[in-house]
Amino acid sequence: MGHAVDGRAIPVGFKDVEQHTLTNVANGARTSAEAGADFVKAQFVGTVDEYRTVVRGCFVPVLALGGPMKPTPLHALRMAADAIEAGARGVVYGRNIVENPRPDRMVAALVEIVHGGASVDVAAKHLNAPL
């Protein structure tokens, strides 16, 4: 059994988010795939249509990075839904899950979007599920 090799469209530690332009992210994703990555983690930038160019220009699956903590959980769910609509195969979220008061509910909502094709409104119902 082989192991997955991932690529990052913008190097980790690249704190200058002004460099996270559509062109840079698209070029980084493509270059990571060309370098042998099995999948690429790329910042979600621009609109759904713009991010679609990142996905289409990369011949391996693209996973959208969550990036900085979003203002609300709904913002994080919207970004996930937009990335999936653009063709991303999944999301890589850290702080938008672990800093949520109920990470289990946030994960359930994201699963509904990524694997179930749910809308943000439907998925958000997981955030307020009864105990």
Tab-separated table of C-alpha atoms in Angstrom:
chain	number	residue	atom	x	y	z
A	1	MET	CA	0.000	0.000	0.000
A	2	GLY	CA	1.388	3.388	-1.002
A	3	HIS	CA	1.149	6.627	0.872
A	4	ALA	CA	-0.432	9.854	-0.233
A	5	VAL	CA	1.806	12.740	-1.103
A	6	ASP	CA	0.191	16.112	-0.568
A	7	GLY	CA	1.128	19.446	-2.005
A	8	ARG	CA	0.423	22.905	-0.727
A	9	ALA	CA	-0.355	25.576	-3.257
A	10	ILE	CA	1.240	28.250	-1.074
A	11	PRO	CA	4.003	27.087	1.308
A	12	VAL	CA	3.098	26.708	4.974
A	13	GLY	CA	4.302	29.685	6.928
A	14	PHE	CA	3.622	32.025	4.011
A	15	LYS	CA	1.882	34.523	6.270
A	16	ASP	CA	1.548	37.316	3.736
A	17	VAL	CA	-2.017	36.617	2.624
A	18	GLU	CA	-1.635	39.267	-0.058
A	19	GLN	CA	0.325	36.573	-1.900
A	20	HIS	CA	-2.750	34.316	-1.881
A	21	THR	CA	-3.935	35.602	-5.228
A	22	LEU	CA	-5.951	33.494	-7.627
A	23	THR	CA	-2.988	33.305	-10.008
A	24	ASN	CA	-0.513	32.290	-7.296
A	25	VAL	CA	-2.833	29.667	-5.814
A	26	ALA	CA	-3.668	28.224	-9.256
A	27	ASN	CA	0.013	28.108	-10.266
A	28	GLY	CA	0.996	26.571	-6.936
A	29	ALA	CA	-1.693	23.901	-7.201
A	30	ARG	CA	-0.665	22.957	-10.716
A	31	THR	CA	3.027	22.935	-9.798
A	32	SER	CA	2.359	20.739	-6.762
A	33	ALA	CA	0.512	18.246	-8.950
A	34	GLU	CA	3.301	18.309	-11.531
A	35	ALA	CA	5.818	17.652	-8.748
A	36	GLY	CA	4.008	14.420	-7.900
A	37	ALA	CA	1.423	15.310	-5.271
A	38	ASP	CA	-1.504	12.891	-5.021
A	39	PHE	CA	-3.713	15.753	-3.864
A	40	VAL	CA	-3.272	19.475	-3.280
A	41	LYS	CA	-4.376	21.647	-0.367
A	42	ALA	CA	-5.088	25.121	-1.703
A	43	GLN	CA	-6.455	28.307	-0.175
A	44	PHE	CA	-9.993	29.132	-1.257
A	45	VAL	CA	-9.647	32.445	-3.037
A	46	GLY	CA	-12.032	34.495	-5.102
A	47	THR	CA	-15.502	33.482	-6.153
A	48	VAL	CA	-16.812	30.021	-6.926
A	49	ASP	CA	-16.180	30.604	-10.640
A	50	GLU	CA	-12.671	31.911	-9.994
A	51	TYR	CA	-11.754	28.990	-7.722
A	52	ARG	CA	-13.037	26.642	-10.395
A	53	THR	CA	-9.990	27.712	-12.436
A	54	VAL	CA	-7.724	26.481	-9.620
A	55	VAL	CA	-9.490	23.112	-9.576
A	56	ARG	CA	-9.597	22.721	-13.366
A	57	GLY	CA	-5.941	23.657	-13.724
A	58	CYS	CA	-4.861	20.955	-11.295
A	59	PHE	CA	-5.000	17.341	-12.448
A	60	VAL	CA	-5.138	15.860	-8.935
A	61	PRO	CA	-7.877	16.369	-6.310
A	62	VAL	CA	-7.945	19.784	-4.657
A	63	LEU	CA	-8.822	20.216	-0.983
A	64	ALA	CA	-9.721	23.754	0.103
A	65	LEU	CA	-7.861	25.054	3.145
A	66	GLY	CA	-9.990	26.653	5.849
A	67	GLY	CA	-7.520	29.426	6.560
A	68	PRO	CA	-8.035	31.899	9.397
A	69	MET	CA	-10.907	31.570	11.838
A	70	LYS	CA	-14.079	32.764	10.144
A	71	PRO	CA	-16.347	35.332	11.831
A	72	THR	CA	-19.080	32.718	12.375
A	73	PRO	CA	-19.539	28.989	11.789
A	74	LEU	CA	-21.926	29.865	8.945
A	75	HIS	CA	-19.090	31.679	7.164
A	76	ALA	CA	-16.957	28.540	7.428
A	77	LEU	CA	-19.799	26.388	6.112
A	78	ARG	CA	-20.384	28.818	3.230
A	79	MET	CA	-16.727	28.632	2.247
A	80	ALA	CA	-16.854	24.830	2.301
A	81	ALA	CA	-19.997	24.829	0.166
A	82	ASP	CA	-18.454	27.289	-2.291
A	83	ALA	CA	-15.280	25.219	-2.578
A	84	ILE	CA	-17.269	22.027	-3.225
A	85	GLU	CA	-19.417	23.832	-5.793
A	86	ALA	CA	-16.206	24.945	-7.516
A	87	GLY	CA	-15.068	21.324	-7.748
A	88	ALA	CA	-12.883	20.840	-4.678
A	89	ARG	CA	-13.022	17.267	-3.417
A	90	GLY	CA	-13.015	18.239	0.249
A	91	VAL	CA	-11.857	20.743	2.829
A	92	VAL	CA	-9.014	20.875	5.323
A	93	TYR	CA	-10.264	22.758	8.355
A	94	GLY	CA	-8.404	23.178	11.613
A	95	ARG	CA	-9.245	26.124	13.824
A	96	ASN	CA	-12.746	26.523	12.338
A	97	ILE	CA	-13.475	23.119	13.881
A	98	VAL	CA	-11.341	22.912	17.022
A	99	GLU	CA	-12.141	26.453	18.177
A	100	ASN	CA	-15.863	25.892	17.733
A	101	PRO	CA	-17.680	25.354	21.055
A	102	ARG	CA	-19.031	22.075	19.638
A	103	PRO	CA	-16.449	20.699	17.177
A	104	ASP	CA	-18.506	17.515	16.806
A	105	ARG	CA	-21.445	19.515	15.464
A	106	MET	CA	-19.224	21.548	13.144
A	107	VAL	CA	-17.766	18.345	11.697
A	108	ALA	CA	-21.262	16.902	11.230
A	109	ALA	CA	-22.307	20.038	9.328
A	110	LEU	CA	-19.198	19.921	7.128
A	111	VAL	CA	-19.770	16.227	6.389
A	112	GLU	CA	-23.280	17.053	5.207
A	113	ILE	CA	-21.873	19.634	2.777
A	114	VAL	CA	-18.828	17.721	1.520
A	115	HIS	CA	-20.218	14.187	1.400
A	116	GLY	CA	-23.968	14.737	1.409
A	117	GLY	CA	-24.285	17.685	-0.952
A	118	ALA	CA	-26.357	19.602	1.595
A	119	SER	CA	-26.933	23.326	1.400
A	120	VAL	CA	-25.466	25.571	4.073
A	121	ASP	CA	-28.928	26.072	5.591
A	122	VAL	CA	-29.544	22.334	5.874
A	123	ALA	CA	-26.037	21.596	7.193
A	124	ALA	CA	-26.257	24.432	9.730
A	125	LYS	CA	-29.060	22.587	11.520
A	126	HIS	CA	-26.311	20.318	12.911
A	127	LEU	CA	-24.843	23.292	14.754
A	128	ASN	CA	-27.902	23.612	16.952
A	129	ALA	CA	-28.839	19.963	17.284
A	130	PRO	CA	-30.283	18.911	20.631
A	131	LEU	CA	-27.881	17.284	23.082
